[in-house]
Coordinates of C-alpha atoms and ligand atoms in Angstrom, one line a residue:
M7 CA 22.0 -15.8 -2.9
I8 CA 20.3 -19.2 -3.2
D9 CA 22.3 -22.3 -3.4
N10 CA 20.9 -24.4 -6.3
T11 CA 22.1 -27.6 -4.7
K12 CA 19.3 -27.1 -2.1
I13 CA 16.7 -27.0 -5.0
S14 CA 15.1 -30.1 -6.4
K15 CA 16.7 -31.1 -9.7
F16 CA 13.3 -32.0 -11.0
A17 CA 11.9 -28.5 -10.3
I18 CA 14.8 -27.0 -12.1
S19 CA 14.3 -29.2 -15.1
V20 CA 10.5 -28.4 -15.2
I21 CA 11.4 -24.7 -15.2
K22 CA 13.9 -25.2 -18.0
T23 CA 11.3 -27.0 -20.1
L24 CA 8.8 -24.3 -19.6
Q25 CA 11.3 -21.6 -20.5
N26 CA 12.4 -23.6 -23.6
N27 CA 8.7 -23.5 -24.7
N28 CA 8.9 -19.7 -24.5
F29 CA 7.1 -19.3 -21.2
E30 CA 8.2 -17.5 -18.0
A31 CA 8.7 -19.8 -15.1
Y32 CA 10.0 -19.3 -11.5
L33 CA 10.2 -21.0 -8.2
V34 CA 8.0 -19.2 -5.8
G35 CA 6.6 -19.1 -2.3
G36 CA 7.7 -21.3 0.6
C37 CA 10.7 -22.8 -1.1
V38 CA 12.3 -19.5 -1.9
R39 CA 11.5 -18.0 1.5
D40 CA 12.8 -21.1 3.3
A41 CA 16.0 -21.3 1.2
L42 CA 16.7 -17.6 2.0
S43 CA 16.0 -18.1 5.7
G44 CA 18.4 -21.1 6.1
I45 CA 15.7 -23.7 6.2
E46 CA 15.8 -26.8 4.0
P47 CA 12.9 -26.2 1.4
K48 CA 10.5 -29.1 1.5
D49 CA 8.2 -28.6 -1.5
F50 CA 8.7 -26.7 -4.7
D51 CA 6.0 -24.5 -6.2
I52 CA 6.4 -23.1 -9.7
A53 CA 4.7 -20.0 -11.1
T54 CA 4.4 -19.5 -14.8
N55 CA 2.6 -17.5 -17.5
A56 CA 1.6 -20.7 -19.2
T57 CA -2.1 -21.6 -18.7
P58 CA -3.0 -24.9 -17.0
D59 CA -3.9 -26.4 -20.3
E60 CA -0.6 -25.3 -21.9
V61 CA 1.4 -26.8 -18.9
R62 CA -0.7 -30.0 -19.1
K63 CA 0.3 -30.3 -22.8
I64 CA 4.0 -29.9 -22.2
F65 CA 4.3 -32.5 -19.5
K66 CA 3.1 -36.1 -20.0
A67 CA 3.1 -36.9 -16.3
S68 CA 0.8 -34.1 -15.2
R69 CA -2.8 -33.5 -14.2
I70 CA -5.0 -30.4 -13.7
I71 CA -6.4 -30.2 -10.2
G72 CA -8.6 -27.8 -8.2
K73 CA -11.6 -25.7 -8.9
R74 CA -11.1 -22.7 -6.5
F75 CA -7.5 -22.6 -7.6
K76 CA -6.8 -24.4 -10.8
L77 CA -3.3 -25.8 -10.7
V78 CA -1.2 -28.5 -12.5
H79 CA 0.5 -31.2 -10.7
V80 CA 3.6 -32.3 -12.6
F81 CA 5.3 -35.4 -11.3
D82 CA 8.0 -37.9 -11.7
R83 CA 8.5 -41.2 -9.9
S84 CA 9.4 -39.6 -6.6
E85 CA 8.3 -36.0 -6.7
L86 CA 5.3 -33.8 -7.2
L87 CA 5.4 -30.2 -8.2
E88 CA 2.6 -27.6 -8.2
V89 CA 2.7 -25.5 -11.2
A90 CA 0.4 -22.4 -10.9
T91 CA -0.4 -19.9 -13.6
F92 CA 0.1 -16.2 -12.7
R93 CA -3.1 -14.8 -11.4
S94 CA -4.6 -11.4 -11.4
D95 CA -7.4 -10.1 -9.2
I96 CA -8.7 -7.8 -11.9
K97 CA -12.0 -8.9 -13.3
P98 CA -12.1 -9.4 -17.1
N99 CA -14.8 -7.1 -18.6
E100 CA -17.7 -9.3 -19.5
D101 CA -16.9 -12.6 -18.0
E102 CA -16.7 -12.4 -14.3
S103 CA -17.2 -16.0 -13.7
D104 CA -13.6 -16.8 -12.9
L105 CA -13.3 -14.5 -9.9
I106 CA -16.1 -14.8 -7.5
K107 CA -16.5 -13.4 -4.0
D108 CA -19.3 -14.3 -1.6
N109 CA -21.3 -11.7 0.4
T110 CA -18.6 -11.4 3.1
G111 CA -16.0 -10.5 0.5
K112 CA -14.4 -14.0 0.6
I113 CA -12.9 -15.1 -2.7
I114 CA -14.5 -18.4 -3.6
R115 CA -13.1 -18.8 -7.1
D116 CA -10.0 -17.2 -8.5
N117 CA -9.0 -18.3 -12.0
V118 CA -8.2 -15.1 -13.8
W119 CA -4.8 -15.3 -15.4
G120 CA -2.3 -12.4 -15.2
T121 CA 1.3 -11.3 -15.2
L122 CA 4.0 -11.8 -12.7
E123 CA 3.4 -8.2 -11.4
Q124 CA -0.3 -9.0 -10.8
D125 CA 0.5 -12.4 -9.3
C126 CA 2.7 -10.8 -6.7
F127 CA -0.1 -8.8 -5.3
R128 CA -2.4 -11.7 -4.8
R129 CA 0.0 -13.6 -2.6
D130 CA -0.5 -13.3 1.2
F131 CA 2.8 -12.0 2.7
T132 CA 5.8 -10.2 1.2
I133 CA 8.1 -13.0 2.2
N134 CA 6.0 -15.4 0.2
A135 CA 6.1 -13.3 -3.0
L136 CA 9.6 -13.9 -4.1
Y137 CA 10.2 -15.4 -7.6
Y138 CA 13.5 -17.1 -8.2
C139 CA 14.8 -18.2 -11.5
P140 CA 17.4 -21.0 -10.9
I141 CA 18.9 -20.5 -14.4
T142 CA 19.7 -16.8 -14.1
K143 CA 19.8 -17.0 -10.3
K144 CA 17.9 -13.7 -10.2
I145 CA 15.1 -13.0 -7.6
E146 CA 12.1 -10.9 -8.6
D147 CA 11.0 -9.0 -5.5
R148 CA 8.1 -6.4 -5.9
N149 CA 7.1 -6.1 -2.3
N150 CA 10.3 -5.8 -0.2
G151 CA 10.1 -9.5 0.6
L152 CA 13.9 -9.7 0.8
R153 CA 14.1 -6.8 3.3
H154 CA 11.4 -8.4 5.4
I155 CA 13.3 -11.7 5.5
Q156 CA 16.3 -9.8 6.7
K157 CA 14.3 -8.0 9.3
K158 CA 12.5 -11.3 10.2
I159 CA 9.0 -9.9 10.0
I160 CA 5.8 -11.0 8.5
V161 CA 4.1 -8.2 6.5
S162 CA 0.9 -8.4 4.5
I163 CA 0.8 -7.5 0.9
G164 CA -1.8 -4.8 0.9
D165 CA -4.1 -3.9 3.8
P166 CA -4.3 -7.0 5.9
Q167 CA -7.9 -6.1 7.0
V168 CA -9.0 -6.5 3.4
R169 CA -6.7 -9.4 2.6
F170 CA -7.8 -11.4 5.7
K171 CA -11.4 -10.8 4.8
E172 CA -10.8 -12.2 1.3
D173 CA -9.3 -15.3 2.9
P174 CA -9.5 -15.7 6.7
V175 CA -7.1 -18.6 6.6
R176 CA -4.3 -16.1 6.2
S177 CA -4.5 -15.5 9.9
L178 CA -3.5 -19.1 10.6
R179 CA -0.8 -18.9 8.0
A180 CA 0.7 -15.8 9.6
I181 CA 0.9 -17.6 13.0
R182 CA 2.4 -20.7 11.5
F183 CA 5.1 -18.9 9.5
S184 CA 6.0 -16.8 12.5
N185 CA 6.8 -19.8 14.6
K186 CA 8.4 -21.8 11.8
L187 CA 10.7 -19.0 10.8
G188 CA 11.1 -17.3 14.2
F189 CA 9.8 -14.1 12.6
K190 CA 7.7 -11.3 14.3
I191 CA 4.2 -10.6 13.1
D192 CA 3.8 -7.0 11.9
N193 CA 1.4 -5.0 14.1
Q194 CA -1.1 -4.4 11.3
V195 CA -1.2 -8.1 10.6
K196 CA -1.7 -8.7 14.4
D197 CA -4.6 -6.3 14.4
A198 CA -6.1 -8.0 11.4
I199 CA -5.9 -11.4 13.1
Y200 CA -7.8 -10.0 16.1
D201 CA -10.3 -8.2 13.9
K202 CA -10.9 -10.8 11.2
G203 CA -10.2 -14.1 13.0
Y204 CA -13.9 -14.7 13.6
L205 CA -14.3 -15.2 9.8
L206 CA -12.6 -18.6 10.2
A207 CA -16.0 -19.9 11.3
G208 CA -17.0 -19.6 7.6
I209 CA -14.2 -21.7 6.2
S210 CA -15.0 -25.3 5.0
N211 CA -14.1 -28.0 7.4
A212 CA -12.1 -29.8 4.7
R213 CA -9.8 -26.8 4.3
L214 CA -9.5 -26.3 8.1
F215 CA -8.5 -30.0 8.4
D216 CA -5.6 -29.4 6.0
E217 CA -4.6 -26.3 8.0
F218 CA -5.0 -28.3 11.3
C219 CA -2.4 -30.8 10.0
K220 CA 0.0 -28.1 8.8
I221 CA -0.2 -26.3 12.1
F222 CA 0.0 -29.2 14.5
L223 CA 1.9 -31.9 12.7
N224 CA 4.9 -29.9 11.5
G225 CA 7.0 -30.1 14.6
M226 CA 5.9 -26.7 16.0
G227 CA 2.5 -27.9 17.3
E228 CA 3.0 -26.7 20.9
K229 CA 4.2 -23.2 19.9
N230 CA 1.5 -22.9 17.3
F231 CA -1.1 -23.9 19.9
T232 CA 0.1 -21.4 22.4
K233 CA 0.1 -18.6 19.8
L234 CA -3.3 -19.5 18.4
H235 CA -4.6 -19.5 22.0
S236 CA -3.2 -16.0 22.6
F237 CA -5.1 -14.8 19.5
N238 CA -8.2 -16.7 20.6
L239 CA -8.3 -18.8 17.4
I240 CA -8.0 -22.3 18.9
K241 CA -11.7 -22.6 19.0
Y242 CA -11.9 -22.6 15.1
L243 CA -9.6 -25.7 15.0
V244 CA -10.4 -27.8 18.1
T245 CA -13.5 -28.2 20.2
T246 CA -12.6 -26.9 23.6
N247 CA -14.3 -26.7 26.9
P248 CA -15.2 -23.1 27.8
D249 CA -14.3 -23.8 31.5
S250 CA -11.4 -26.0 30.7
D251 CA -9.3 -27.0 33.8
D252 CA -5.6 -27.7 34.3
F253 CA -5.9 -31.3 33.2
S254 CA -7.5 -30.2 29.8
K255 CA -4.7 -27.7 29.1
N256 CA -2.0 -30.1 30.2
M257 CA -3.4 -32.9 28.2
M258 CA -3.5 -30.8 25.0
L259 CA 0.0 -29.5 25.6
S260 CA 1.4 -32.9 26.5
A261 CA -0.1 -34.4 23.3
L262 CA 1.4 -31.6 21.2
K263 CA 4.8 -32.0 22.9
N264 CA 4.8 -35.7 22.2
T265 CA 3.9 -35.0 18.5
D266 CA 6.7 -32.4 18.2
E267 CA 9.2 -34.8 19.6
R268 CA 8.1 -37.5 17.2
V269 CA 8.5 -35.2 14.3
K270 CA 12.0 -34.3 15.5
N271 CA 12.9 -38.0 15.7
N272 CA 11.5 -38.7 12.3
Q273 CA 8.8 -41.0 13.8
S274 CA 5.4 -41.1 12.1
V275 CA 2.6 -38.8 13.3
T276 CA -1.0 -39.0 12.6
P277 CA -3.8 -36.5 13.0
G278 CA -5.9 -39.3 14.5
F279 CA -3.7 -39.7 17.5
L280 CA -3.5 -36.0 18.1
L281 CA -7.3 -35.5 17.7
A282 CA -7.9 -38.4 20.2
A283 CA -5.7 -36.6 22.7
L284 CA -7.0 -33.1 22.1
L285 CA -10.6 -34.3 22.5
W286 CA -10.0 -36.6 25.4
P287 CA -10.6 -34.0 28.1
I288 CA -13.9 -33.1 26.5
L289 CA -14.9 -36.7 26.3
L290 CA -14.1 -37.2 30.0
A291 CA -15.9 -34.1 31.0
R292 CA -19.1 -35.4 29.3
C293 CA -19.2 -38.6 31.3
T294 CA -17.6 -37.8 34.6
K295 CA -19.5 -37.0 37.7
N296 CA -17.9 -36.7 41.2
N297 CA -14.7 -38.0 39.8
E298 CA -16.3 -41.2 38.5
I299 CA -16.7 -42.2 34.9
N300 CA -20.1 -43.3 33.7
I301 CA -19.1 -46.0 31.2
R302 CA -22.3 -46.0 29.4
K303 CA -22.1 -42.3 28.9
F304 CA -18.5 -42.7 27.9
F305 CA -19.5 -44.9 25.0
R306 CA -22.5 -42.8 24.1
S307 CA -20.5 -39.6 24.1
M308 CA -17.7 -40.7 21.7
D309 CA -19.7 -40.2 18.5
G310 CA -21.1 -36.8 19.7
V311 CA -17.6 -35.5 20.5
L312 CA -16.3 -36.6 17.1
K313 CA -19.3 -35.0 15.3
E314 CA -18.7 -31.7 17.0
Q315 CA -15.1 -31.7 15.9
Q316 CA -16.2 -32.6 12.4
R317 CA -18.1 -29.3 12.2
L318 CA -14.8 -27.5 12.7
T319 CA -12.3 -29.8 10.8
A320 CA -13.3 -32.7 8.7
I321 CA -12.0 -36.0 10.1
P322 CA -11.2 -38.5 7.3
R323 CA -13.3 -41.6 7.9
K324 CA -10.4 -43.9 8.7
F325 CA -9.5 -41.9 11.7
N326 CA -13.0 -42.2 13.3
S327 CA -12.6 -45.8 14.3
Y328 CA -8.9 -45.3 15.1
I329 CA -9.7 -42.6 17.6
K330 CA -12.5 -44.6 19.2
D331 CA -10.3 -47.6 19.5
I332 CA -7.7 -45.6 21.3
W333 CA -10.3 -44.2 23.7
V334 CA -11.8 -47.6 24.5
L335 CA -8.4 -49.1 25.0
Q336 CA -7.7 -46.6 27.7
L337 CA -10.4 -48.3 29.7
K338 CA -9.0 -51.7 28.9
L339 CA -5.5 -50.7 29.9
H340 CA -6.8 -50.3 33.4
S341 CA -7.9 -53.9 33.6
R342 CA -4.9 -56.0 34.4
I343 CA -6.2 -59.2 35.9
K344 CA -6.4 -62.8 34.6
S345 CA -6.0 -63.1 30.8
Q346 CA -7.2 -59.5 30.0
P347 CA -3.7 -58.0 29.5
Y348 CA -2.9 -60.7 26.9
K349 CA -6.0 -59.8 25.0
T350 CA -5.3 -56.1 25.2
I351 CA -1.7 -56.3 24.0
R352 CA -2.8 -58.2 20.9
H353 CA -5.2 -55.4 19.9
P354 CA -3.9 -53.9 16.6
R355 CA -4.1 -50.4 18.2
F356 CA -2.4 -51.4 21.4
R357 CA 0.8 -49.5 20.6
A358 CA -1.0 -46.3 19.9
A359 CA -3.1 -46.8 23.0
Y360 CA 0.0 -47.3 25.2
D361 CA 1.6 -44.2 23.7
F362 CA -1.6 -42.3 24.5
L363 CA -1.5 -43.6 28.1
L364 CA 2.0 -42.1 28.5
V365 CA 0.8 -38.8 27.2
R366 CA -2.1 -38.9 29.7
E367 CA 0.3 -39.7 32.5
R368 CA 2.6 -36.8 31.5
A369 CA -0.4 -34.5 31.6
S370 CA -1.6 -35.5 35.1
N371 CA 0.5 -35.0 38.2
D372 CA -1.0 -38.1 39.6
Q373 CA 1.0 -40.9 38.1
K374 CA -0.4 -44.2 39.1
G375 CA 2.3 -46.4 37.6
L376 CA 0.1 -47.8 34.9
G377 CA 2.4 -46.8 32.1
K378 CA 5.3 -48.4 33.8
W379 CA 3.3 -51.5 34.4
W380 CA 2.6 -51.8 30.6
T381 CA 6.2 -50.9 29.8
D382 CA 7.2 -53.9 31.8
F383 CA 4.5 -56.1 30.5
Q384 CA 5.7 -55.6 26.9
K385 CA 9.1 -57.0 27.7
N386 CA 8.7 -60.4 26.3
D387 CA 9.3 -62.2 29.6
D388 CA 6.7 -64.8 30.6
A389 CA 7.9 -64.9 34.2
L390 CA 7.8 -61.2 34.6
R391 CA 4.3 -61.1 33.0
G392 CA 3.0 -63.8 35.3
S393 CA 4.2 -61.9 38.4
L394 CA 2.9 -58.6 37.2
I395 CA -0.6 -60.1 36.7
A396 CA -0.4 -62.0 40.0
R397 CA 0.2 -58.8 41.8
M398 CA -2.8 -57.3 40.1
N399 CA -5.0 -60.3 40.9
E400 CA -4.2 -59.8 44.6
K401 CA -5.2 -56.2 44.4
S402 CA -8.2 -56.8 42.2
D403 CA -7.0 -53.8 40.3
T404 CA -8.6 -51.3 42.6
E405 CA -5.6 -48.9 42.8
S406 CA -6.3 -47.1 39.6
S407 CA -10.0 -47.6 39.4
K408 CA -10.9 -44.2 40.8
I409 CA -11.4 -42.4 37.6
F410 CA -12.8 -45.5 35.9
G411 CA -15.0 -46.3 38.9
F412 CA -17.8 -48.0 37.1
Y413 CA -15.6 -49.9 34.8
N414 CA -15.2 -53.0 36.9
E415 CA -18.9 -53.2 37.4
L416 CA -19.6 -53.2 33.7
R417 CA -16.9 -55.5 32.5
Ligands
LIG509 P1 4.7 -24.1 3.4 O1 4.7 -25.0 2.2 O2 5.8 -24.1 4.3 O3 3.4 -24.3 4.2 P2 4.2 -22.0 1.5 O4 4.4 -20.6 1.6 O5 4.9 -22.7 0.4 O6 4.6 -22.6 2.9 P3 1.8 -23.0 0.3 O7 0.5 -23.2 1.0 O8 2.6 -24.2 -0.2 O9 2.7 -22.3 1.5 O10 1.6 -21.9 -0.8 C1 2.6 -21.5 -1.7 C2 2.5 -20.0 -2.0 O11 1.2 -19.7 -2.5 C3 2.6 -19.2 -0.8 O12 4.0 -18.9 -0.5 C4 1.9 -17.9 -1.2 O13 2.7 -17.1 -2.0 C5 0.8 -18.5 -2.0 N1 -0.4 -18.7 -1.1 C6 -0.8 -19.9 -0.5 N2 -1.9 -19.8 0.2 C7 -2.3 -18.5 0.0 C8 -3.4 -17.7 0.5 N3 -4.3 -18.3 1.3 N4 -3.5 -16.4 0.2 C9 -2.5 -15.9 -0.6 N5 -1.5 -16.5 -1.1 C10 -1.3 -17.8 -0.8
LIG510 MG1 4.7 -24.8 -0.2

């Protein structure tokens, strides 16, 4: 049984309105699955037999979006709902233009309307194909989704080899749901992930950026990373070094741990920070020789590293400069003499760069006290600041210059 107090009032009112206009309307997908699994549902998707144009006409505050999947966004001041028309994968006789597959069998457009029965069979997993009417409190379940929720298992609707070929992103979704819900992945689904995972290379970088965010910024980043790694799928989401060393792995895991902790503490997380951290080992590998950084190469490699990542996942423009600022500030954090620390601390990205430094330190066994130095320096205590800098002036900041060997020369 679903407790309606866990369901958005706005979603219930939209369903009532659709039903009052003689349409069928249900809550569907993640919110039903989560509510039944004891997880607070976060967003509410509605499925209906009204077409997008009909939905658009009923709700003043709504807009039709999407091409590949046409949907209607219905919103009020604080909430946005996705209202999707039941779809069928059966081609209408003459006009096939609304369901188009490419030469690998991937669906590139899917706008053929259908019935609830047909809609069920186009969804990815049985646990995602439950339709709940909050008025009658009845659940429509055509694929044993309820049983699979009870058994805690992720089962594909139809042959996963075929379904994952139609849409390779389902591999990523299976992994994400299994960690989010603590469910096992059915063996057939596992096989399909192994067999069809390579098709992720053909998915647009924009869509993979969306998935990247869902996978790594939802509080389960570290677990998802580990599982993606075991299925050999990381390489479709993050540029990695083929011969990655311990530092690379530790840095990535440290960044993900940090992100997960922030999510748990309701602190903000940004894909920019995470990408900066995930790509840091690659950047260093590009410009380090015999344990020394070539600063010129460091600056020259930044754009190249970002460009390579862009081929996998789009990176919204605003994050490009954010990421580079964080990287360059890592060099500046090492310079702690004279007036330099006062300039560094005033940089608008200082706080992110300092957090990044802590992530780096957690990743390397070799802690040099730099993080602690900056923690102290941030205490608004002029005498303390003066003595911290004086100590550095004496040492000429050589203690931590090993990995940034050329930095002092180029300053
Ligand atoms: P969450 O919101 O927690 O990521 P969700 O299951 O709600 O999970 P959405 O991406 O919001 O995921 O999609 C809503 C529903 O649409 C899914 O539950 C599923 O039924 C269907 N769906 C989404 N993406 C796909 C896909 N790639 N293939 C088949 N069905 C899908
Ligand atoms: Mg959802």
